Amino acid sequence: VLFRSPKRYSYPSRIYLEYKDTNIIVNHYPPTRKGTFNWHLAFPTVNFIHLKTIRNYESNAGALGLESGFDYFYKDNRYLSVYAGIAGDYSIPDKVNRIEGEFQTSTTTFINVRNNYDIGCFNWGYGLNISNLVWQNIFFNRTSNYRIIKDNICLGFSFIASYRFGDVFQIGLLYQPDFLNLMVHPEIDYQHYITIELAWKIHLKKVLSKQIF
């Protein structure tokens, strides 16, 4: 197709060659070196929360949230991350502008610790999380309101897979299944938080790649 085009002599705008053992690895991004330190800032865009209520379990969807933390590369292309975040189903439109009635909300606040791999355009990681998943049922009218609240403090896993575009931006899928509910007494109790997030990696300390001429 490009036989008659001058582009057949060109390379992509980003191409990096790295020697590893006896192989040459081609990437669109340079390897991230040991010692690099990043500030991570992410915005959950679509949230799915499955949690325990006072009667049973419910699954709710919404948007908005915030996640922040730090990455430390303990080895080339491998890093530990510690993040904290909050998310919920804040975007459901019929929860406002009503004079009386009731509605429900679901939120999660969490801290996760993961081991991560940075491989070209892709990142993936696994680890643990502790979450507080909160369900609320709110009743209100013109003069008063009251609410029923169910808290769930849970332990579970944390998994992330993301795609990198540009130097600092990523889009990822975060899945945090919880299996141990610590409220009152520990019990096996599955709940989860899933989100699609937009992330921004800000380099606080960047170790440059070695160049070979």
GROMACS .gro file of C-alpha atoms in nm:
model
  213
    1VAL     CA    1   0.000   0.000   0.000
    2LEU     CA    2   0.284   0.240   0.086
    3PHE     CA    3   0.509   0.126  -0.197
    4ARG     CA    4   0.477   0.459  -0.383
    5SER     CA    5   0.457   0.674  -0.069
    6PRO     CA    6   0.761   0.853   0.079
    7LYS     CA    7   0.636   0.733   0.420
    8ARG     CA    8   0.786   0.393   0.342
    9TYR     CA    9   1.122   0.542   0.442
   10SER     CA   10   0.997   0.684   0.774
   11TYR     CA   11   0.953   0.552   1.128
   12PRO     CA   12   0.671   0.612   1.373
   13SER     CA   13   0.700   0.934   1.574
   14ARG     CA   14   0.809   0.728   1.876
   15ILE     CA   15   1.024   0.423   1.854
   16TYR     CA   16   1.277   0.301   2.112
   17LEU     CA   17   1.523   0.017   2.077
   18GLU     CA   18   1.654  -0.159   2.386
   19TYR     CA   19   1.904  -0.440   2.419
   20LYS     CA   20   1.801  -0.722   2.652
   21ASP     CA   21   2.027  -1.025   2.662
   22THR     CA   22   2.077  -1.096   2.292
   23ASN     CA   23   1.745  -0.949   2.179
   24ILE     CA   24   1.643  -0.604   2.059
   25ILE     CA   25   1.308  -0.489   2.199
   26VAL     CA   26   1.108  -0.226   2.007
   27ASN     CA   27   0.869  -0.001   2.204
   28HIS     CA   28   0.676   0.320   2.146
   29TYR     CA   29   0.784   0.442   2.491
   30PRO     CA   30   1.121   0.430   2.667
   31PRO     CA   31   1.155   0.191   2.961
   32THR     CA   32   1.086   0.347   3.300
   33ARG     CA   33   1.401   0.319   3.506
   34LYS     CA   34   1.453   0.210   3.864
   35GLY     CA   35   1.422   0.503   4.106
   36THR     CA   36   1.149   0.689   3.914
   37PHE     CA   37   0.886   0.838   4.146
   38ASN     CA   38   0.540   0.947   4.021
   39TRP     CA   39   0.237   1.122   4.161
   40HIS     CA   40  -0.076   0.942   4.040
   41LEU     CA   41  -0.403   1.131   3.995
   42ALA     CA   42  -0.710   0.953   3.853
   43PHE     CA   43  -1.074   1.037   3.786
   44PRO     CA   44  -1.324   0.747   3.787
   45THR     CA   45  -1.571   0.803   3.504
   46VAL     CA   46  -1.807   0.504   3.524
   47ASN     CA   47  -1.851   0.327   3.859
   48PHE     CA   48  -2.013  -0.006   3.943
   49ILE     CA   49  -2.063  -0.083   4.313
   50HIS     CA   50  -2.204  -0.409   4.450
   51LEU     CA   51  -2.257  -0.388   4.826
   52LYS     CA   52  -2.453  -0.513   5.122
   53THR     CA   53  -2.759  -0.321   5.244
   54ILE     CA   54  -2.965  -0.372   5.559
   55ARG     CA   55  -3.177  -0.637   5.382
   56ASN     CA   56  -2.981  -0.785   5.092
   57TYR     CA   57  -2.730  -0.685   4.824
   58GLU     CA   58  -2.760  -0.417   4.558
   59SER     CA   59  -2.564  -0.322   4.247
   60ASN     CA   60  -2.558   0.046   4.155
   61ALA     CA   61  -2.391   0.245   3.879
   62GLY     CA   62  -2.291   0.606   3.855
   63ALA     CA   63  -2.000   0.836   3.797
   64LEU     CA   64  -1.750   1.072   3.953
   65GLY     CA   65  -1.480   1.021   4.211
   66LEU     CA   66  -1.115   1.087   4.282
   67GLU     CA   67  -0.805   0.872   4.335
   68SER     CA   68  -0.454   0.982   4.425
   69GLY     CA   69  -0.128   0.827   4.538
   70PHE     CA   70   0.231   0.750   4.448
   71ASP     CA   71   0.432   0.508   4.231
   72TYR     CA   72   0.787   0.400   4.306
   73PHE     CA   73   0.987   0.200   4.051
   74TYR     CA   74   1.190  -0.049   4.252
   75LYS     CA   75   1.311  -0.208   3.927
   76ASP     CA   76   1.307  -0.111   3.560
   77ASN     CA   77   0.941  -0.124   3.442
   78ARG     CA   78   0.818  -0.253   3.779
   79TYR     CA   79   0.674  -0.039   4.055
   80LEU     CA   80   0.486  -0.037   4.383
   81SER     CA   81   0.182   0.186   4.414
   82VAL     CA   82  -0.014   0.315   4.713
   83TYR     CA   83  -0.342   0.492   4.631
   84ALA     CA   84  -0.643   0.624   4.819
   85GLY     CA   85  -0.974   0.711   4.658
   86ILE     CA   86  -1.344   0.780   4.683
   87ALA     CA   87  -1.619   0.708   4.429
   88GLY     CA   88  -1.994   0.670   4.410
   89ASP     CA   89  -2.312   0.682   4.204
   90TYR     CA   90  -2.334   1.061   4.223
   91SER     CA   91  -2.458   1.120   3.871
   92ILE     CA   92  -2.809   0.972   3.885
   93PRO     CA   93  -3.029   1.270   3.787
   94ASP     CA   94  -3.354   1.192   3.973
   95LYS     CA   95  -3.179   1.218   4.311
   96VAL     CA   96  -3.219   1.595   4.308
   97ASN     CA   97  -3.491   1.847   4.232
   98ARG     CA   98  -3.761   1.647   4.408
   99ILE     CA   99  -3.958   1.797   4.695
  100GLU     CA  100  -4.029   1.474   4.875
  101GLY     CA  101  -3.966   1.104   4.843
  102GLU     CA  102  -3.669   0.873   4.893
  103PHE     CA  103  -3.353   0.770   4.715
  104GLN     CA  104  -3.049   0.551   4.769
  105THR     CA  105  -2.677   0.616   4.732
  106SER     CA  106  -2.371   0.392   4.724
  107THR     CA  107  -2.016   0.511   4.789
  108THR     CA  108  -1.676   0.357   4.847
  109THR     CA  109  -1.361   0.494   5.004
  110PHE     CA  110  -1.051   0.279   4.979
  111ILE     CA  111  -0.676   0.236   5.008
  112ASN     CA  112  -0.495  -0.010   4.783
  113VAL     CA  113  -0.136  -0.134   4.758
  114ARG     CA  114  -0.024  -0.305   4.435
  115ASN     CA  115   0.273  -0.447   4.252
  116ASN     CA  116   0.266  -0.323   3.891
  117TYR     CA  117   0.428  -0.390   3.554
  118ASP     CA  118   0.491  -0.121   3.293
  119ILE     CA  119   0.521  -0.290   2.954
  120GLY     CA  120   0.526  -0.054   2.659
  121CYS     CA  121   0.176   0.091   2.615
  122PHE     CA  122   0.025  -0.134   2.881
  123ASN     CA  123   0.024  -0.141   3.260
  124TRP     CA  124  -0.116  -0.407   3.485
  125GLY     CA  125  -0.098  -0.475   3.855
  126TYR     CA  126  -0.231  -0.677   4.146
  127GLY     CA  127  -0.249  -0.626   4.520
  128LEU     CA  128  -0.472  -0.573   4.823
  129ASN     CA  129  -0.728  -0.314   4.927
  130ILE     CA  130  -0.926  -0.210   5.232
  131SER     CA  131  -1.258  -0.042   5.156
  132ASN     CA  132  -1.549   0.123   5.330
  133LEU     CA  133  -1.859   0.061   5.118
  134VAL     CA  134  -2.155   0.266   5.238
  135TRP     CA  135  -2.521   0.228   5.142
  136GLN     CA  136  -2.772   0.499   5.235
  137ASN     CA  137  -3.148   0.515   5.201
  138ILE     CA  138  -3.265   0.874   5.243
  139PHE     CA  139  -3.625   0.982   5.306
  140PHE     CA  140  -3.717   1.350   5.279
  141ASN     CA  141  -4.006   1.596   5.248
  142ARG     CA  142  -4.058   1.971   5.273
  143THR     CA  143  -3.977   1.993   5.643
  144SER     CA  144  -3.748   1.705   5.740
  145ASN     CA  145  -3.542   1.410   5.629
  146TYR     CA  146  -3.383   1.102   5.779
  147ARG     CA  147  -3.156   0.829   5.650
  148ILE     CA  148  -3.072   0.464   5.704
  149ILE     CA  149  -2.702   0.383   5.669
  150LYS     CA  150  -2.522   0.052   5.624
  151ASP     CA  151  -2.141   0.052   5.652
  152ASN     CA  152  -1.922  -0.230   5.524
  153ILE     CA  153  -1.551  -0.226   5.605
  154CYS     CA  154  -1.397  -0.493   5.383
  155LEU     CA  155  -1.068  -0.650   5.283
  156GLY     CA  156  -1.000  -0.783   4.937
  157PHE     CA  157  -0.790  -0.770   4.623
  158SER     CA  158  -0.712  -0.492   4.377
  159PHE     CA  159  -0.645  -0.543   4.005
  160ILE     CA  160  -0.570  -0.282   3.738
  161ALA     CA  161  -0.514  -0.294   3.362
  162SER     CA  162  -0.452   0.027   3.172
  163TYR     CA  163  -0.347   0.160   2.833
  164ARG     CA  164  -0.105   0.447   2.797
  165PHE     CA  165  -0.146   0.728   2.547
  166GLY     CA  166   0.096   1.019   2.550
  167ASP     CA  167   0.367   1.072   2.808
  168VAL     CA  168   0.151   1.098   3.119
  169PHE     CA  169  -0.207   0.991   3.046
  170GLN     CA  170  -0.369   0.647   3.081
  171ILE     CA  171  -0.714   0.492   3.067
  172GLY     CA  172  -0.769   0.187   3.284
  173LEU     CA  173  -1.008  -0.068   3.428
  174LEU     CA  174  -0.993  -0.111   3.806
  175TYR     CA  175  -1.152  -0.415   3.974
  176GLN     CA  176  -1.157  -0.446   4.353
  177PRO     CA  177  -1.335  -0.758   4.482
  178ASP     CA  178  -1.380  -0.773   4.859
  179PHE     CA  179  -1.428  -1.104   5.038
  180LEU     CA  180  -1.390  -1.032   5.411
  181ASN     CA  181  -1.636  -0.802   5.590
  182LEU     CA  182  -1.492  -0.669   5.916
  183MET     CA  183  -1.805  -0.503   6.055
  184VAL     CA  184  -1.912  -0.643   6.396
  185HIS     CA  185  -1.723  -0.968   6.340
  186PRO     CA  186  -1.521  -1.094   6.039
  187GLU     CA  187  -1.725  -1.291   5.785
  188ILE     CA  188  -1.693  -1.402   5.424
  189ASP     CA  189  -1.897  -1.154   5.223
  190TYR     CA  190  -1.844  -1.073   4.853
  191GLN     CA  191  -1.877  -0.708   4.746
  192HIS     CA  192  -1.696  -0.515   4.474
  193TYR     CA  193  -1.605  -0.185   4.312
  194ILE     CA  194  -1.536  -0.160   3.937
  195THR     CA  195  -1.452   0.156   3.748
  196ILE     CA  196  -1.315   0.292   3.421
  197GLU     CA  197  -1.074   0.569   3.510
  198LEU     CA  198  -0.864   0.835   3.345
  199ALA     CA  199  -0.522   0.866   3.508
  200TRP     CA  200  -0.249   1.127   3.504
  201LYS     CA  201   0.108   1.032   3.598
  202ILE     CA  202   0.313   1.331   3.714
  203HIS     CA  203   0.688   1.267   3.730
  204LEU     CA  204   0.829   1.383   4.064
  205LYS     CA  205   1.160   1.209   3.998
  206LYS     CA  206   1.239   1.070   3.655
  207VAL     CA  207   1.545   0.856   3.592
  208LEU     CA  208   1.645   0.891   3.227
  209SER     CA  209   1.708   0.592   3.005
  210LYS     CA  210   2.063   0.510   2.911
  211GLN     CA  211   2.151   0.595   2.554
  212ILE     CA  212   2.371   0.386   2.331
  213PHE     CA  213   2.536   0.552   2.034
   0.00000   0.00000   0.00000
